[in-house]
mmCIF file of C-alpha atoms in Angstrom:
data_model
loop_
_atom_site.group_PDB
_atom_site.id
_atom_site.type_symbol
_atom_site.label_atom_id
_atom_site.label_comp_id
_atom_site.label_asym_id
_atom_site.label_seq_id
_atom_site.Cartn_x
_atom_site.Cartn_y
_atom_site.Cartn_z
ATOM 1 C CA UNK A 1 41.185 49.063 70.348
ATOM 2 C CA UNK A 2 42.822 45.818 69.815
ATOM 3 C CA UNK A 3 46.394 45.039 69.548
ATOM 4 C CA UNK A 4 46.683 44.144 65.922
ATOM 5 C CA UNK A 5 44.695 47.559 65.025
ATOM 6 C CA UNK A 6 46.354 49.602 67.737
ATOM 7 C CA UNK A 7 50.088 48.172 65.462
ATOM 8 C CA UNK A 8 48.522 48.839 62.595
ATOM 9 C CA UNK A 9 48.081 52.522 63.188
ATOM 10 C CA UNK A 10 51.407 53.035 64.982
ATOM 11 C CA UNK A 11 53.718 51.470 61.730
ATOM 12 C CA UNK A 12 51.976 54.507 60.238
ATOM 13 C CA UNK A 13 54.575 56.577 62.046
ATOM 14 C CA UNK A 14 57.201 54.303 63.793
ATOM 15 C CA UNK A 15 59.510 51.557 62.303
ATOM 16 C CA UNK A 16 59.754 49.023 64.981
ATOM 17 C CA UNK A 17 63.593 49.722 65.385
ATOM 18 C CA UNK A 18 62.556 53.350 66.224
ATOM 19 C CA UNK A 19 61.115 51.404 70.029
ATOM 20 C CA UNK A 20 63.850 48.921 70.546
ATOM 21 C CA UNK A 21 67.119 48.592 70.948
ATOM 22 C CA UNK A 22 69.655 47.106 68.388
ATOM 23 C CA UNK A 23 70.467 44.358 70.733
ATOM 24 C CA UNK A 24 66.310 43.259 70.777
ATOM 25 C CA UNK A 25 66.206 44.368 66.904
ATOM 26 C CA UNK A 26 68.525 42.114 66.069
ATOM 27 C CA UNK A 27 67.197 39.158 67.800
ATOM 28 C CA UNK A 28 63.779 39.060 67.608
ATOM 29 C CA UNK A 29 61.140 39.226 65.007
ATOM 30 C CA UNK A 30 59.114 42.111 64.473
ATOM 31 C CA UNK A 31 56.125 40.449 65.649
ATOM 32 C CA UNK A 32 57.733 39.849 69.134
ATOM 33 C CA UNK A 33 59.122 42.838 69.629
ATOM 34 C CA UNK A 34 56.093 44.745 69.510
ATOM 35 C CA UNK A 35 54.375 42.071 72.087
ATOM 36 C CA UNK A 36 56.864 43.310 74.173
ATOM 37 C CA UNK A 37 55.030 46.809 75.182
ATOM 38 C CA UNK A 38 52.184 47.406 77.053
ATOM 39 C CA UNK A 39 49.130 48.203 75.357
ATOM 40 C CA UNK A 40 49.046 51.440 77.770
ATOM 41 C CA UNK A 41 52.177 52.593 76.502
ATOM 42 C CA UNK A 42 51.470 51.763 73.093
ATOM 43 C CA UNK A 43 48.092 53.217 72.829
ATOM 44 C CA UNK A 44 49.709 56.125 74.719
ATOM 45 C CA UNK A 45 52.450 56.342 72.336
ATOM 46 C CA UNK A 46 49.756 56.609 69.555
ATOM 47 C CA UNK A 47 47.265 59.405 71.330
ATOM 48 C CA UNK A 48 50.625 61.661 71.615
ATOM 49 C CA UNK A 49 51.594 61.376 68.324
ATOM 50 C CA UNK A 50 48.429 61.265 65.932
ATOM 51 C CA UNK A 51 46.211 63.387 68.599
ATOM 52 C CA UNK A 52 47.842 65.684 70.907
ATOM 53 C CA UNK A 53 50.979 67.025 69.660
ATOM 54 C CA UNK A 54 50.471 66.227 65.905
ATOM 55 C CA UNK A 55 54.325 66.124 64.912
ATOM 56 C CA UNK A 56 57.114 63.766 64.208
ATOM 57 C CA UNK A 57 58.675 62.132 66.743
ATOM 58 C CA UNK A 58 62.382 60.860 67.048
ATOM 59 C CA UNK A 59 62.801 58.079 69.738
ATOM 60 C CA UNK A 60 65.727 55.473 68.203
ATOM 61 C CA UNK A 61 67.632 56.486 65.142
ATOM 62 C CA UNK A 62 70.493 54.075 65.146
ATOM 63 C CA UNK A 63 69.552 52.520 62.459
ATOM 64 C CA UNK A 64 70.146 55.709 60.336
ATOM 65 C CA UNK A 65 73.933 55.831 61.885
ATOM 66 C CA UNK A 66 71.975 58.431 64.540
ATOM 67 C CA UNK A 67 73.367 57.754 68.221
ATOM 68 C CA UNK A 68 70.097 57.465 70.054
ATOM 69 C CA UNK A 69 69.620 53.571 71.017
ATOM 70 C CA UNK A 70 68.249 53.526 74.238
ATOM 71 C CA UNK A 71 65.304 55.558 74.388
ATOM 72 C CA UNK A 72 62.849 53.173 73.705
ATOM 73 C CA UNK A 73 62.959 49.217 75.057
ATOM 74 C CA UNK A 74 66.069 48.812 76.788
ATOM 75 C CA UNK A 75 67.700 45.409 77.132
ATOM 76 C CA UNK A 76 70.105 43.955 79.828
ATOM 77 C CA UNK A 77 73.014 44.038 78.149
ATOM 78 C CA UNK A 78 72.183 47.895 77.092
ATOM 79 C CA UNK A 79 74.553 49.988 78.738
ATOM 80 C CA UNK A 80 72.270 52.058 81.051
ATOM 81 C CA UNK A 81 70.743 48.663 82.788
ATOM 82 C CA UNK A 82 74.009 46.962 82.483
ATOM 83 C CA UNK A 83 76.094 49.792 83.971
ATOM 84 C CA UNK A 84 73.452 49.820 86.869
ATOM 85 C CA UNK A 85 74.017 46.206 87.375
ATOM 86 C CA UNK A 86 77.726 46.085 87.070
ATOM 87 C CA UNK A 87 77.685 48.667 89.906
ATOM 88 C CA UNK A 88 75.000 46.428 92.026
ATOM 89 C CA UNK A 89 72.354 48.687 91.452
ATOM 90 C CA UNK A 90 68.672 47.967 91.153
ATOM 91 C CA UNK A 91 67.583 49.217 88.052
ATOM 92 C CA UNK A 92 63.335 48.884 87.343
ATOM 93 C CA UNK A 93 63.003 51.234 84.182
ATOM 94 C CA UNK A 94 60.243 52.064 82.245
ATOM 95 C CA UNK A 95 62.415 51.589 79.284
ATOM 96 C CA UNK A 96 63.524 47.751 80.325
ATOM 97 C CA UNK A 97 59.598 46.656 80.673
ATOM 98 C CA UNK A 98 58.311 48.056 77.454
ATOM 99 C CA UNK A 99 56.649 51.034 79.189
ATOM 100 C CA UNK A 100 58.995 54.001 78.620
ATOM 101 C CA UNK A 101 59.730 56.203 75.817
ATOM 102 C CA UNK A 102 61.808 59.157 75.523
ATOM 103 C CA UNK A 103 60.874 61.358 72.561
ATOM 104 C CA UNK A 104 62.565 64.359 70.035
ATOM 105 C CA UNK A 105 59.855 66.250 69.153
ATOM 106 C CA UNK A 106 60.583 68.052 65.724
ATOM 107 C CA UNK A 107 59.753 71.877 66.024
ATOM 108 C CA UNK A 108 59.414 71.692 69.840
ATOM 109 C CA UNK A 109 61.047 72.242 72.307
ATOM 110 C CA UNK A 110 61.014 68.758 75.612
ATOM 111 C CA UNK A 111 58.980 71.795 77.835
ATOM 112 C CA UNK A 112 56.872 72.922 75.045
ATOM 113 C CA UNK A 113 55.798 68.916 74.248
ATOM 114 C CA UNK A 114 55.502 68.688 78.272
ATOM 115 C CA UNK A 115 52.896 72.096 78.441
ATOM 116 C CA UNK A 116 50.882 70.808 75.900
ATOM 117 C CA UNK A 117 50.582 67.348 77.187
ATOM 118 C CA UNK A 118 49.475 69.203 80.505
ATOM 119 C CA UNK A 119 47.334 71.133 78.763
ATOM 120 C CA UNK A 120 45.101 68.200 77.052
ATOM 121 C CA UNK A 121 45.701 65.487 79.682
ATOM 122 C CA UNK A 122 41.928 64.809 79.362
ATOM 123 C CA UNK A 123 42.798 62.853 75.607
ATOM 124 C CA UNK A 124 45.078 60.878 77.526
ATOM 125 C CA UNK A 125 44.403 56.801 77.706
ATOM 126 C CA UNK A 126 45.828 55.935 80.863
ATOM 127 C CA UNK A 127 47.978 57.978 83.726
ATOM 128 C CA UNK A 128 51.234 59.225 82.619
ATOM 129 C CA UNK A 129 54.757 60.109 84.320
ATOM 130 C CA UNK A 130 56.919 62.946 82.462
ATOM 131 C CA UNK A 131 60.192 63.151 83.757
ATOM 132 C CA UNK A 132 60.538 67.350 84.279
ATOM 133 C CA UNK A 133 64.200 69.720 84.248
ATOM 134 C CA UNK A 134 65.117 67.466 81.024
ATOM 135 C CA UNK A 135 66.223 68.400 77.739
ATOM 136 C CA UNK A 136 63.938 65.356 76.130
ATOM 137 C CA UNK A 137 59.692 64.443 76.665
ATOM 138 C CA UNK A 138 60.355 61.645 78.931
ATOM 139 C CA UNK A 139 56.913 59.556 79.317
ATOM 140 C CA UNK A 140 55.788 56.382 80.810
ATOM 141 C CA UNK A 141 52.725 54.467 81.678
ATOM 142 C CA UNK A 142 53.613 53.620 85.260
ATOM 143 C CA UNK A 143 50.339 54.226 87.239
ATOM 144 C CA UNK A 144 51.138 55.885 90.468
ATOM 145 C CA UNK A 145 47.907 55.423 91.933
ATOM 146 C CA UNK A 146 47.633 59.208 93.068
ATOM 147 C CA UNK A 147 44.414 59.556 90.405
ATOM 148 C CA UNK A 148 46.227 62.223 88.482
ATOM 149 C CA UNK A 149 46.863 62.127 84.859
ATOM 150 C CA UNK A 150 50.056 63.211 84.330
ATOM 151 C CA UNK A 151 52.555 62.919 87.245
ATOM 152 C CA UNK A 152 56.019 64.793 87.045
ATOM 153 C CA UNK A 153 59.009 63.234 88.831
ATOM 154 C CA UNK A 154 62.686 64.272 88.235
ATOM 155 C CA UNK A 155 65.707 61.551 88.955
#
């Protein structure tokens, strides 16, 4: 699928400030900001939501007044990365190279979204990581070489 389409599809359930942060919202135009994610985690984004778990998502709502800002693109001057940084840590995240997302699913529980991602990992795009033991569906597109699908990891 090609970029523009692959867009296309996702504005039909995400409003680009949903996958950024307010710092890149606020910055950059819309067009830039969605440049700024892979296509894998993009195209995995969309195979979640439209084919495998088939319900609304909730990644960033701070532009609603919600208090979730930093579970899509993270910035530097977010404070996750700049807490790490401050404190002379290295800090490679999914979520600061447009390949991370950490998801709400509405009506399901974060294990429940995890199973059934396990369950048709076959409909999956590209190889996934879901962060397991955490109250929200962590996934990225880092490819871990091992040839699995779906890899879980814990911090």
């Amino acid at each position: 699928m090609k970029r523009d389409e692959l867009i296309k599809k996702l504005k039909q359930y995400f409003k680009i400030e949903e996958l950024v942060c307010p710092h890149v919202y606020n910055k950059y135009r819309e067009e830039q900001m969605w440049s700024f994610f892979s296509m894998a985690a993009l195209e995995t984004l969309l195979v979640l939501r439209e084919y495998i778990i088939q319900k609304p998502f909730v990644i960033n709502n701070w532009k609603n007044g919600g208090s979730y800002s930093q579970r899509g693109l993270r910035c530097n001057i977010c404070a996750i990365p700049k807490e790490k940084t401050n404190l002379e840590k290295v800090y490679i995240s999914g979520h600061c190279t447009g390949e991370a997302f950490d998801i709400t699913v509405q009506g399901m529980s974060a294990e429940e979204a995890r199973q059934l991602i396990i369950k048709n990992q076959d409909n999956l795009p590209y190889p996934i990581r879901l962060e397991d033991g955490v109250s929200w569906l962590h996934v990225d597109t880092y490819d871990m070489g091992n040839g699995k699908k779906i890899t879980l990891f814990r911090v």
